[in-house]
mmCIF file of C-alpha atoms in Angstrom:
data_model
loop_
_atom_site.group_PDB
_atom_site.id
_atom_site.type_symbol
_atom_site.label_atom_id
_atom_site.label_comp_id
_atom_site.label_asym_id
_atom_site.label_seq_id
_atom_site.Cartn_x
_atom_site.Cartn_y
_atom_site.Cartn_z
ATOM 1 C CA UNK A 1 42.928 18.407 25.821
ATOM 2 C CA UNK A 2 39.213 19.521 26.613
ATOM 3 C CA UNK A 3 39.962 22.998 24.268
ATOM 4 C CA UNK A 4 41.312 20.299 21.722
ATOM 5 C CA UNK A 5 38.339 18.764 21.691
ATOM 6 C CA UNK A 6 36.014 21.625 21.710
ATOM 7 C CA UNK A 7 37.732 23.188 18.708
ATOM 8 C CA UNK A 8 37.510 20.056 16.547
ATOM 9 C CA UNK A 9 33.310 19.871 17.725
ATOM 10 C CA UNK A 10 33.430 23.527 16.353
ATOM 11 C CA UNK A 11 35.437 22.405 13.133
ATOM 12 C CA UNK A 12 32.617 19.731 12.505
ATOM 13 C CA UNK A 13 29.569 21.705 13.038
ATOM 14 C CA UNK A 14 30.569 24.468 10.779
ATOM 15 C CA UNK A 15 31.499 21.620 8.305
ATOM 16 C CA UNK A 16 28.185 20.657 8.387
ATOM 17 C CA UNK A 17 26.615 23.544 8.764
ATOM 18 C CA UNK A 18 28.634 25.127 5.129
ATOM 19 C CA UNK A 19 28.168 22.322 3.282
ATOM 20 C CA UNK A 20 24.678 22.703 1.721
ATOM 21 C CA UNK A 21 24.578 18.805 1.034
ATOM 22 C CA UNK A 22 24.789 18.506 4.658
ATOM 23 C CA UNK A 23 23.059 20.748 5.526
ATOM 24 C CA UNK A 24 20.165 19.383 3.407
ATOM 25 C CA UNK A 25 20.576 16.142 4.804
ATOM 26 C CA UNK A 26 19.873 17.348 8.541
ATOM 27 C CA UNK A 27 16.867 19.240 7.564
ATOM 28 C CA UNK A 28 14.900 17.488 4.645
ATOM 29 C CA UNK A 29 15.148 14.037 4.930
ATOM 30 C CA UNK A 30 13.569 14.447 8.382
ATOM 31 C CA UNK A 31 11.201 17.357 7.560
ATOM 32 C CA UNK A 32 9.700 15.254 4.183
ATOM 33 C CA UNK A 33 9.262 11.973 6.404
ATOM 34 C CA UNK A 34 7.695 13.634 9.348
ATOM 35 C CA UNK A 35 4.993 14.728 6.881
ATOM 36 C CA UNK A 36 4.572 11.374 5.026
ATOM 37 C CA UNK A 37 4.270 9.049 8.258
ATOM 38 C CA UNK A 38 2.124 12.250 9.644
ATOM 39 C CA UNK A 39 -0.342 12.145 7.154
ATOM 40 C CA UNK A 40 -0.477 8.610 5.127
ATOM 41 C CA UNK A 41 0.084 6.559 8.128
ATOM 42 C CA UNK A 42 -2.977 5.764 9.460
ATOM 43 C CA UNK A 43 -4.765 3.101 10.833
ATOM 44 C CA UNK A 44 -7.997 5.284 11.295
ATOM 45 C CA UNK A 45 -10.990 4.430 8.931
ATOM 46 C CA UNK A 46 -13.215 7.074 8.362
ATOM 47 C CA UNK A 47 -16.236 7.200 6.415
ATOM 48 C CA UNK A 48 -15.791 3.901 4.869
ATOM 49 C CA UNK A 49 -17.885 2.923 1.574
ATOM 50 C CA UNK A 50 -20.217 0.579 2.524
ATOM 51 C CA UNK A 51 -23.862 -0.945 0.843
ATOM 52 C CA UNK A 52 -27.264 -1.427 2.283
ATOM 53 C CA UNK A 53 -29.048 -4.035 1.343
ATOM 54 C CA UNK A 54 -32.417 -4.404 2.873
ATOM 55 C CA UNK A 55 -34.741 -7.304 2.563
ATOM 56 C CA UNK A 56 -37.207 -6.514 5.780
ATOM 57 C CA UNK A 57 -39.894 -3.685 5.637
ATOM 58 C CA UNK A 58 -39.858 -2.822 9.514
ATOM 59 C CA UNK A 59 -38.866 -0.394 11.044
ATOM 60 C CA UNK A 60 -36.800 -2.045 13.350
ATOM 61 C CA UNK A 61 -34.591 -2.425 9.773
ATOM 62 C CA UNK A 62 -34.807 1.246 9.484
ATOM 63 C CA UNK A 63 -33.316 2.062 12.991
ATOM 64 C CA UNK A 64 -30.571 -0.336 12.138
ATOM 65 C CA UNK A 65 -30.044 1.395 8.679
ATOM 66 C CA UNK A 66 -30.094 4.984 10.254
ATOM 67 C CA UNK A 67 -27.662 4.150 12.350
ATOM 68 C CA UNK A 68 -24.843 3.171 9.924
ATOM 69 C CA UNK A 69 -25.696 6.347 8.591
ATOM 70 C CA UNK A 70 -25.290 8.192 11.176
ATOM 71 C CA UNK A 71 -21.970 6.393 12.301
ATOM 72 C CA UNK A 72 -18.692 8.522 11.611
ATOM 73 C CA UNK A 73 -16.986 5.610 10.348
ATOM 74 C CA UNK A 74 -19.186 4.794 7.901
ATOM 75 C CA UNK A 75 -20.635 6.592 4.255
ATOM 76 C CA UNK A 76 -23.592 4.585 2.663
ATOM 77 C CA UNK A 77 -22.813 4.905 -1.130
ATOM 78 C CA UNK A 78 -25.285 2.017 -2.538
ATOM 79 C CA UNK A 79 -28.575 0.617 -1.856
ATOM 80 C CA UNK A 80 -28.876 -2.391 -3.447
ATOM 81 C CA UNK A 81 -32.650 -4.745 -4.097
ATOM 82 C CA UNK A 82 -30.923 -7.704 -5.560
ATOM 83 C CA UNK A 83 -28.498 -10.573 -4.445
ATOM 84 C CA UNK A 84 -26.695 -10.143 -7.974
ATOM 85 C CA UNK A 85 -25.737 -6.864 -7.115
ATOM 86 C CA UNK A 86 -23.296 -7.253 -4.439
ATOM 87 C CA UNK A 87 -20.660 -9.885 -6.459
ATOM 88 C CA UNK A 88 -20.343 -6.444 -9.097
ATOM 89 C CA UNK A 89 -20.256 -3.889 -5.902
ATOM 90 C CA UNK A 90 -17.853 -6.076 -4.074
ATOM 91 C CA UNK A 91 -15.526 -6.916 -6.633
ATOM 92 C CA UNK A 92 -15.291 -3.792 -8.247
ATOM 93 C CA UNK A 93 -14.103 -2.028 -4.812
ATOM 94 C CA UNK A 94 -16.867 0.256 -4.416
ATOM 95 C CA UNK A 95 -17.529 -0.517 -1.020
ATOM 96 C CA UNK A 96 -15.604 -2.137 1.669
ATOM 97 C CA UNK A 97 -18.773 -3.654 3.422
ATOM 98 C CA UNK A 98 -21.837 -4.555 2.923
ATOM 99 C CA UNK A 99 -24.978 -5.346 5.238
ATOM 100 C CA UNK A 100 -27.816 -7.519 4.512
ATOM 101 C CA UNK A 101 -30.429 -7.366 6.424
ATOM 102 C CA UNK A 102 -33.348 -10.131 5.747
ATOM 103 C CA UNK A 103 -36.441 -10.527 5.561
ATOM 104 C CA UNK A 104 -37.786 -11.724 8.797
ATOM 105 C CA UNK A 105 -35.322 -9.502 10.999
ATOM 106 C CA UNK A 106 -37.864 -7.648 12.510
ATOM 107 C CA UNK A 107 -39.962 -10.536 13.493
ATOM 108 C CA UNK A 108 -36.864 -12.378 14.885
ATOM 109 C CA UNK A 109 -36.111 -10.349 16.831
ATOM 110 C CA UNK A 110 -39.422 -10.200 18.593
ATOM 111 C CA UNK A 111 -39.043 -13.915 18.487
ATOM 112 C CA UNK A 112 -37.540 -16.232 21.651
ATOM 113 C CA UNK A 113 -37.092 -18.812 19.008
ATOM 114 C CA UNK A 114 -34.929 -17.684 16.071
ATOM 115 C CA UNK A 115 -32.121 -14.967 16.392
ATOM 116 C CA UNK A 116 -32.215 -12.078 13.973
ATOM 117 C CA UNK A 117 -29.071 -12.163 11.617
ATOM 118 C CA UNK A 118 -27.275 -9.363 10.053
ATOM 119 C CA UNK A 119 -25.161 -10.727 7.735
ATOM 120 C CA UNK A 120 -22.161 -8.591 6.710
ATOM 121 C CA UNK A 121 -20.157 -9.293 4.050
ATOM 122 C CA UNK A 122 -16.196 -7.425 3.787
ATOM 123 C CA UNK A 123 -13.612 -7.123 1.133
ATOM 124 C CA UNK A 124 -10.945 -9.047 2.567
ATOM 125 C CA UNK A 125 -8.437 -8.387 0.423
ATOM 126 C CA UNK A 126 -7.192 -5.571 2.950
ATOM 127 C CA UNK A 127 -7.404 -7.880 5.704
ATOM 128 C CA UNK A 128 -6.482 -5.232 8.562
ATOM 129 C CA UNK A 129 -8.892 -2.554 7.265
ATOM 130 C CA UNK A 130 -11.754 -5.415 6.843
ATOM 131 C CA UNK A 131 -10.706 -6.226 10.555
ATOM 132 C CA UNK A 132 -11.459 -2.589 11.838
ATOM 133 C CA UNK A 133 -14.556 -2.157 9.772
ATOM 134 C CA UNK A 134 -15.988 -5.203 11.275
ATOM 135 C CA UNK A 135 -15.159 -3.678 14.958
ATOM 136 C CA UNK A 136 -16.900 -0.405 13.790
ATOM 137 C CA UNK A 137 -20.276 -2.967 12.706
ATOM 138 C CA UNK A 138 -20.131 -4.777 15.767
ATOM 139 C CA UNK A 139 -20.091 -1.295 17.708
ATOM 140 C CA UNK A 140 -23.436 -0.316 15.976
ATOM 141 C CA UNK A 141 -24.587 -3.538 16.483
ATOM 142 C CA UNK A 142 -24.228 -3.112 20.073
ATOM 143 C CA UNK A 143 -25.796 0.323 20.420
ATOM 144 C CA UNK A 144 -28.761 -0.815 18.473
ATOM 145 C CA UNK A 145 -29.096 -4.323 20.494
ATOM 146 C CA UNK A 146 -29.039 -2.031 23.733
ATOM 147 C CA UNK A 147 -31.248 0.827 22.569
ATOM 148 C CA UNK A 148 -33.549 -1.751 21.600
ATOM 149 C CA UNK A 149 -33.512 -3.776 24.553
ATOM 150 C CA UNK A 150 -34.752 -0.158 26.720
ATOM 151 C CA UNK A 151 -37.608 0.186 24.213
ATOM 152 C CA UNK A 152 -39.221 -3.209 24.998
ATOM 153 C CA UNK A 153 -38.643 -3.663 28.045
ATOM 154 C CA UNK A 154 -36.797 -6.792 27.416
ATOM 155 C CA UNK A 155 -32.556 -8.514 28.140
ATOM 156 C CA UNK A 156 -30.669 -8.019 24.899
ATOM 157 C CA UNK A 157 -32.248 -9.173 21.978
ATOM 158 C CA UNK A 158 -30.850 -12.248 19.829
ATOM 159 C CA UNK A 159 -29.073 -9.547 16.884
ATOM 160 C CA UNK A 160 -26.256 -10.711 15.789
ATOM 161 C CA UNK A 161 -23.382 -10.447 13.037
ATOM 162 C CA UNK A 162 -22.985 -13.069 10.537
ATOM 163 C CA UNK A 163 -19.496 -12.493 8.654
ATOM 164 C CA UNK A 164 -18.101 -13.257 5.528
ATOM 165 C CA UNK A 165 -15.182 -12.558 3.371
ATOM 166 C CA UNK A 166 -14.711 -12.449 0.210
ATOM 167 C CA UNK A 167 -11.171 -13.373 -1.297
ATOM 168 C CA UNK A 168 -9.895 -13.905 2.287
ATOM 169 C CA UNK A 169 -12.244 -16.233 3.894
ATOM 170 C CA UNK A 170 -10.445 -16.683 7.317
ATOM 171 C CA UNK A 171 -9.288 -12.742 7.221
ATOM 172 C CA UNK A 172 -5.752 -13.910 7.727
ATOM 173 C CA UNK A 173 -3.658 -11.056 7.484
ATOM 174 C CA UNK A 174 -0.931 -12.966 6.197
ATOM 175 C CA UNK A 175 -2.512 -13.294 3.009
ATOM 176 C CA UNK A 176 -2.710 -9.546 2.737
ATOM 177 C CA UNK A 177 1.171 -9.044 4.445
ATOM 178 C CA UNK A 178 2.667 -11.660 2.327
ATOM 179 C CA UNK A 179 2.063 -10.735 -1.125
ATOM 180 C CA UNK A 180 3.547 -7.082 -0.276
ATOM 181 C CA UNK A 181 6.498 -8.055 0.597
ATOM 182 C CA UNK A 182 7.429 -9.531 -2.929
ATOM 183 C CA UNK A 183 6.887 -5.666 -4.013
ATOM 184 C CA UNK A 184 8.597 -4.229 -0.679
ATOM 185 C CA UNK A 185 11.989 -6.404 -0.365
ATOM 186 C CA UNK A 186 11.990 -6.175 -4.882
ATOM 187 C CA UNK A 187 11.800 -1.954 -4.257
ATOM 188 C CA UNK A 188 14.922 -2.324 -1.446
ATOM 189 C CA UNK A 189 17.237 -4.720 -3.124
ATOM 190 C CA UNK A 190 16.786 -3.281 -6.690
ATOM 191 C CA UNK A 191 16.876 0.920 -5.382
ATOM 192 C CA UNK A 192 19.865 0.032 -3.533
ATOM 193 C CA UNK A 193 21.490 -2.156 -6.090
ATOM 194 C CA UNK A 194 21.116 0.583 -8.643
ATOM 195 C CA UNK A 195 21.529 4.057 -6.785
ATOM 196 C CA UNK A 196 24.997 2.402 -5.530
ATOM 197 C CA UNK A 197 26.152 1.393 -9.425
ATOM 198 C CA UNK A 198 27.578 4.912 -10.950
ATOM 199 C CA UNK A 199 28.489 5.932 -7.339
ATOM 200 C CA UNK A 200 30.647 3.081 -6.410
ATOM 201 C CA UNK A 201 32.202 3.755 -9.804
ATOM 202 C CA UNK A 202 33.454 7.231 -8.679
ATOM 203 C CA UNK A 203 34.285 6.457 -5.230
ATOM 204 C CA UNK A 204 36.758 3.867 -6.790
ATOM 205 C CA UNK A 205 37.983 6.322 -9.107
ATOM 206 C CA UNK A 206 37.147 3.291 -12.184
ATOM 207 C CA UNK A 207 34.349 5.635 -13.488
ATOM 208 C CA UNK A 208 36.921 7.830 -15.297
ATOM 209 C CA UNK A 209 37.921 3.868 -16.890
ATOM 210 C CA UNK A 210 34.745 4.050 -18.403
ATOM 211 C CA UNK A 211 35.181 7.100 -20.002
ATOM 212 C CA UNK A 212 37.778 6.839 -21.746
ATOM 213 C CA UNK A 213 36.110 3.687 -23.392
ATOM 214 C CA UNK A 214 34.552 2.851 -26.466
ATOM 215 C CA UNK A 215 31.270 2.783 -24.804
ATOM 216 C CA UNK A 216 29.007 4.985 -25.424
ATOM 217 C CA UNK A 217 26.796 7.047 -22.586
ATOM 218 C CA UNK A 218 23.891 5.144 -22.991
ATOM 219 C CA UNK A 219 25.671 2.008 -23.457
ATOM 220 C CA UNK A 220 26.725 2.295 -20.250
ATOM 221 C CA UNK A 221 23.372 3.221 -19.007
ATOM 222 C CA UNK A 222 21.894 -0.169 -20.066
ATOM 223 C CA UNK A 223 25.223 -1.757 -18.396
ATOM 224 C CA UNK A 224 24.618 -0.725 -15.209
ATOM 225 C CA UNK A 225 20.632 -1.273 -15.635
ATOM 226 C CA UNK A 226 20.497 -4.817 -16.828
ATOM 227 C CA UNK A 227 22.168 -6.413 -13.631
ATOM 228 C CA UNK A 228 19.862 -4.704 -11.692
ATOM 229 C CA UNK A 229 16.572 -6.170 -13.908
ATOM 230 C CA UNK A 230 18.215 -9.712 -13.365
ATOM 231 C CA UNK A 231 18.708 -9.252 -9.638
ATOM 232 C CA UNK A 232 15.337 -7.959 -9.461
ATOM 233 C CA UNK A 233 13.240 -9.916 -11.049
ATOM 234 C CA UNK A 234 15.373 -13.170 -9.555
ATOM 235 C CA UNK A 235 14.925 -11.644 -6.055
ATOM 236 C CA UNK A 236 10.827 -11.336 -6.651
ATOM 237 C CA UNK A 237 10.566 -14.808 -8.038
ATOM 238 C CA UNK A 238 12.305 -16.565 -4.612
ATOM 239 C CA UNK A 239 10.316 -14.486 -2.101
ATOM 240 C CA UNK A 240 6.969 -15.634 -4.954
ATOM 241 C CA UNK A 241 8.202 -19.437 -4.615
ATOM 242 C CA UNK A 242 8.547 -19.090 -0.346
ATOM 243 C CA UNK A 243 4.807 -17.278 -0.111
ATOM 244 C CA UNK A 244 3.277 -19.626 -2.374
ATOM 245 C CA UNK A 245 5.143 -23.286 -0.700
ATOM 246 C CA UNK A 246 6.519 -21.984 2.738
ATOM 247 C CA UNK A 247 3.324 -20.141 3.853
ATOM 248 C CA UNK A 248 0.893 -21.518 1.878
ATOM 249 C CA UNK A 249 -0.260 -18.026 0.131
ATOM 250 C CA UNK A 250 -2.826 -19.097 -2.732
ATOM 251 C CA UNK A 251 -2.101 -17.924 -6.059
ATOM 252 C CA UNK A 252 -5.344 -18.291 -8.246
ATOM 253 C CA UNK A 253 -3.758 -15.763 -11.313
ATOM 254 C CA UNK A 254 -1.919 -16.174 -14.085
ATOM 255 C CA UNK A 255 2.376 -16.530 -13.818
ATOM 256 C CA UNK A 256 2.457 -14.384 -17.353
ATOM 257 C CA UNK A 257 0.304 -11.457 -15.585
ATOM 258 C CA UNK A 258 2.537 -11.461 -12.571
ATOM 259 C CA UNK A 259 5.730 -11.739 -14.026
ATOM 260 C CA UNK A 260 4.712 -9.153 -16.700
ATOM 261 C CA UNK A 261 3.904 -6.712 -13.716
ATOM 262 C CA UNK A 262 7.149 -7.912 -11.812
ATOM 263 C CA UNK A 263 9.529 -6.692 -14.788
ATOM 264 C CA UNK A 264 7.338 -3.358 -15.282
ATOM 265 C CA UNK A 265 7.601 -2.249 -11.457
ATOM 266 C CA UNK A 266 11.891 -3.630 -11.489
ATOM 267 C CA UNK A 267 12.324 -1.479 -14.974
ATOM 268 C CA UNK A 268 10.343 1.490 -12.863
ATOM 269 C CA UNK A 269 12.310 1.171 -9.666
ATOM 270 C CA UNK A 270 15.715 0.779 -11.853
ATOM 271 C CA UNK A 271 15.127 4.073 -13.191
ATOM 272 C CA UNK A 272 14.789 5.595 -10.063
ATOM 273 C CA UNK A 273 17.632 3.997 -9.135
ATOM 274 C CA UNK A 274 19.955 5.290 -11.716
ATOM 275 C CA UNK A 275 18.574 8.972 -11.092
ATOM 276 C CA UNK A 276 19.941 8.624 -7.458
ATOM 277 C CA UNK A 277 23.127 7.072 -8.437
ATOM 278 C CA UNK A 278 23.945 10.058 -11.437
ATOM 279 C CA UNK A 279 23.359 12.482 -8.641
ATOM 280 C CA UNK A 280 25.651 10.508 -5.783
ATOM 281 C CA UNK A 281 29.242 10.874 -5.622
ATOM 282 C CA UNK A 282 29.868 8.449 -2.912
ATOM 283 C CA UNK A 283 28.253 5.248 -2.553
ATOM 284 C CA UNK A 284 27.480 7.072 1.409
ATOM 285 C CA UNK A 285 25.131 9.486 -0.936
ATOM 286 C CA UNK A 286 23.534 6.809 -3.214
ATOM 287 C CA UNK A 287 22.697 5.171 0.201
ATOM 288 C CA UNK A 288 20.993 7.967 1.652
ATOM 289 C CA UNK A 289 19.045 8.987 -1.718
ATOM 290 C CA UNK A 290 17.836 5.604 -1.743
ATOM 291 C CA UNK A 291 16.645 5.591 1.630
ATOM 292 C CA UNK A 292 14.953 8.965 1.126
ATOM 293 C CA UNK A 293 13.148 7.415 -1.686
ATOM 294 C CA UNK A 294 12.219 3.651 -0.072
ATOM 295 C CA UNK A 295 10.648 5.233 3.285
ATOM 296 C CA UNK A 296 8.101 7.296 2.187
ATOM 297 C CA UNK A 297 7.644 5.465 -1.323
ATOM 298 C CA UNK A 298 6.510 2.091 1.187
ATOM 299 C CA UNK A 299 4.332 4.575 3.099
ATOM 300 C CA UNK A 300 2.226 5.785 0.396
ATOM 301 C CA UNK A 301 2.265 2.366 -1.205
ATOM 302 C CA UNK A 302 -1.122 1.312 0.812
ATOM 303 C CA UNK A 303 1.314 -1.561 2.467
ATOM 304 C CA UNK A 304 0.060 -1.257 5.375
ATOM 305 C CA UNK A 305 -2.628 1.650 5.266
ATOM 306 C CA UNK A 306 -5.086 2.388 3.023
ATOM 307 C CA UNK A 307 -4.402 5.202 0.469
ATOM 308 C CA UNK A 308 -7.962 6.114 0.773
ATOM 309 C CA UNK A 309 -7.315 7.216 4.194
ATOM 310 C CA UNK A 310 -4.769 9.752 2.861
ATOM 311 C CA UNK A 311 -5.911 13.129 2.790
ATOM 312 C CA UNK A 312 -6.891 13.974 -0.753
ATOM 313 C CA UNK A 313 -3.279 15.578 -1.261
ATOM 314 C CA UNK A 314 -1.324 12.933 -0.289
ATOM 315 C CA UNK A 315 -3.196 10.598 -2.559
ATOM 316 C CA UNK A 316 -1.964 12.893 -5.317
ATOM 317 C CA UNK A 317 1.794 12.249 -4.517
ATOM 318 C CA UNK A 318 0.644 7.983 -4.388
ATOM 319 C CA UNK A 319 -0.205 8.625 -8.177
ATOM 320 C CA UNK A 320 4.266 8.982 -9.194
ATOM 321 C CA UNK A 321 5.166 5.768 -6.649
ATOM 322 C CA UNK A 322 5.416 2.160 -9.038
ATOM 323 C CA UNK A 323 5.211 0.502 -5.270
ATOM 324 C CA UNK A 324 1.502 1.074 -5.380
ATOM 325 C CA UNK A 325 0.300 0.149 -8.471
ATOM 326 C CA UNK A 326 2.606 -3.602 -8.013
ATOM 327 C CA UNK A 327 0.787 -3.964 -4.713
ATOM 328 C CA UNK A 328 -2.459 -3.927 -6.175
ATOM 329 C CA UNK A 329 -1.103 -6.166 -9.448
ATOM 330 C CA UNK A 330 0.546 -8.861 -6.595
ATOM 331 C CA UNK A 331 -2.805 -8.685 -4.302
ATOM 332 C CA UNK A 332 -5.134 -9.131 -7.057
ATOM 333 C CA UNK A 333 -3.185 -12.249 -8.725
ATOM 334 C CA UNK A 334 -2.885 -13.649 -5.320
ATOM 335 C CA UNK A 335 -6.207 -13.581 -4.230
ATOM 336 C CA UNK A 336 -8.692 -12.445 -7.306
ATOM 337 C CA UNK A 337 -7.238 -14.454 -9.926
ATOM 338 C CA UNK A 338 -7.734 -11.518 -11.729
ATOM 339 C CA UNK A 339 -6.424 -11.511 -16.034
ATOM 340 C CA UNK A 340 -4.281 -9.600 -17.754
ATOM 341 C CA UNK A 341 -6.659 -7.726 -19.286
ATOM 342 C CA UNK A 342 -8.223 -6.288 -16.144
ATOM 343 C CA UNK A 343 -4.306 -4.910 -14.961
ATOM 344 C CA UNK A 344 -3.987 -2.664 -17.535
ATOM 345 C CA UNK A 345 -4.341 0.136 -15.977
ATOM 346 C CA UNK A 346 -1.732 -1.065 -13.152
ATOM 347 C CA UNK A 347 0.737 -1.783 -15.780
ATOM 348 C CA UNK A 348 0.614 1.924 -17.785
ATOM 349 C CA UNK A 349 1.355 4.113 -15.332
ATOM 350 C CA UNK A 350 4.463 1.862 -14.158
ATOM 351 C CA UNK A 351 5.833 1.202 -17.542
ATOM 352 C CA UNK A 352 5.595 5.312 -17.890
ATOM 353 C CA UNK A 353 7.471 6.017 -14.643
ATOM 354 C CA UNK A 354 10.402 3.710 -15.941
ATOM 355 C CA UNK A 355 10.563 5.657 -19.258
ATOM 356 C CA UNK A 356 10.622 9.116 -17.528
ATOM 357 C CA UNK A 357 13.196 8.329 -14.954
ATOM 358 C CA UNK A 358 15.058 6.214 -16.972
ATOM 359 C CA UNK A 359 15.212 9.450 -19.609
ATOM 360 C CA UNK A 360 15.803 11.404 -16.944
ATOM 361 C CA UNK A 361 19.025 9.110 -15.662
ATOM 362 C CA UNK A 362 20.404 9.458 -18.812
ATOM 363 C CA UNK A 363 20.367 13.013 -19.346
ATOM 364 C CA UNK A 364 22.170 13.464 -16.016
ATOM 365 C CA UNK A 365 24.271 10.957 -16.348
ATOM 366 C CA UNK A 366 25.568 12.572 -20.062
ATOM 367 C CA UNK A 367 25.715 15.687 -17.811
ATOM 368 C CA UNK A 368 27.697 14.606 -15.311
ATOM 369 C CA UNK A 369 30.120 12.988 -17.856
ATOM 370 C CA UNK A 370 30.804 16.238 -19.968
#
């Protein structure tokens, strides 16, 4: 029996090991994700954008300035000398953070009376990033507070953070989460809808039906593709009606904006889709290619990690993924309000990745017809 079974093990592994599908699937599924969740997942900020604005002459103000400079974690792009600036530097993404320091810090600090504010003021439409920046703050904070307290021979001085945040007042991550996963469960249910269409066709041996039909190639293209827009866009509109009525998720933008977006990044994802499934023979395969696409495409979507953590490379291969430009279409409806007119460069690059890989469906599927 045992000399049974130990010449079927060696029948399998050379069956694997011949077959250069299989053997592809051993070796570069796993070798592409290991570098994807190596390198874009990351929950490490480093040298975060951040503004100075300084109100207070002392030097006190300086020592506190010097040392977000000096801190690792954070890159002072902006000085700023008026309270007008920081709605334009803020909004426009330039920096993550921004410190204020006013004008009577110095004295108030000397003073037993009053305690010296720093107010800091984060972008919290990346809640969890906002949430580590703030730690990083409250470290320099400390280090100055205790430095300080040695030099004047005094107990820790009355410094202290005064937060705010902008878009995302409470910094509830739940408004950041929530409003991703109308563009995460949309990318599953529509890849895998779509890379399974042509395959399921061949496994059931109908595709050779369609053939012999009147239909034409690209007839058949839009066949299979339309479902999958329906299903789609249906599928993004419940999980938008649950954020905005079960959770509470505000939603200060326009419907036309999102929706518009919504059928860009399904049309996008639908053309992936179809690439899989002309490539698949078994609806096993379309599986697989789907799930080789989803993982790292939700990785490099800035989900849950920042893109501009990514090493500069990395960031490139962000640039071909529809995922990321929808995330930053659904979080800036949800929470900016922001118009049509200010998506438009979201919307391009989406629209172009459905007409390339819809193209490039077709011309494989024509070539795997003939």
């Amino acid at each position: 029996m045992w000399m049974r079974i130990y010449a079927l093990l060696i029948k399998e592994f050379l069956n694997l090991l011949k077959d250069k599908k299989s053997r592809f699937v051993l070796i570069g599924p796993p070798l592409i994700q290991l570098l994807v969740f190596s390198y874009a997942a990351t929950y490490d900020l480093n040298q975060v954008p951040i503004a100075i604005y300084n109100e207070d002459a002392g030097i006190d103000s300086r020592d506190l300035i010097a040392r977000f400079n000096g801190a690792p974690a954070f890159k002072v792009v902006l000085h700023i000398s008026r309270h007008d600036q920081i709605v334009d530097a803020l909004d426009s993404k330039e920096v993550l953070l921004m410190v204020h320091i006013g004008q009577h810090f110095s004295r108030d600090l000397l003073s037993a009376q009053h305690s010296a504010k720093v107010q800091i003021l984060l972008d919290g439409r990346n809640s969890n990033t906002a949430q580590i920046a703030l730690g990083y703050a409250q470290t320099v904070l400390t280090e100055f507070n205790l430095n300080w307290a040695r030099q004047h021979h005094r107990p820790l001085p009355p410094a202290k953070l005064e937060v705010r945040a902008w878009f995302n007042p409470n910094l509830e991550s739940r408004w950041f989460i929530v409003p991703g996963i109308v563009g995460l469960l949309t990318l599953v249910v529509t890849c895998v809808v779509t890379a399974l269409s042509v395959a399921r066709e061949r496994e059931q041996g109908t595709f050779d039906q369609l053939l012999v039909t009147p239909l034409s190639p690209l007839e058949i293209l839009i066949g299979k593709a339309v479902p999958s827009l329906l299903i789609g866009v249906t599928e993004a509109s419940f999980i938008i009606f649950m954020a905005v009525l079960w959770f509470e998720i505000p939603l200060l933008g326009s419907i036309a904006s999102l929706y518009l977006g919504i059928v860009l990044f399904v049309f996008a994802v639908i053309g992936i889709g179809l690439m899989i499934s002309s490539l698949a023979v078994t609806q096993q395969q379309g599986l697989l290619g789907a799930f080789l696409f989803i993982v790292p495409a939700v990785i490099l979507s800035g989900y849950a990690t920042p893109i501009s953590n990514m090493p500069p490379w990395v960031q490139h291969f962000t640039l071909i993924n529809p995922l990321r430009y929808f995330l930053i279409i659904l979080r800036g409806i949800f929470l900016e309000g922001l118009p049509m007119n200010q998506l438009v460069d979201q919307y391009w690059p989406m629209a172009m990745i459905g007409l390339v890989s819809l193209g490039s469906s077709g011309w494989l599927f024509r070539r795997r017809m003939y």
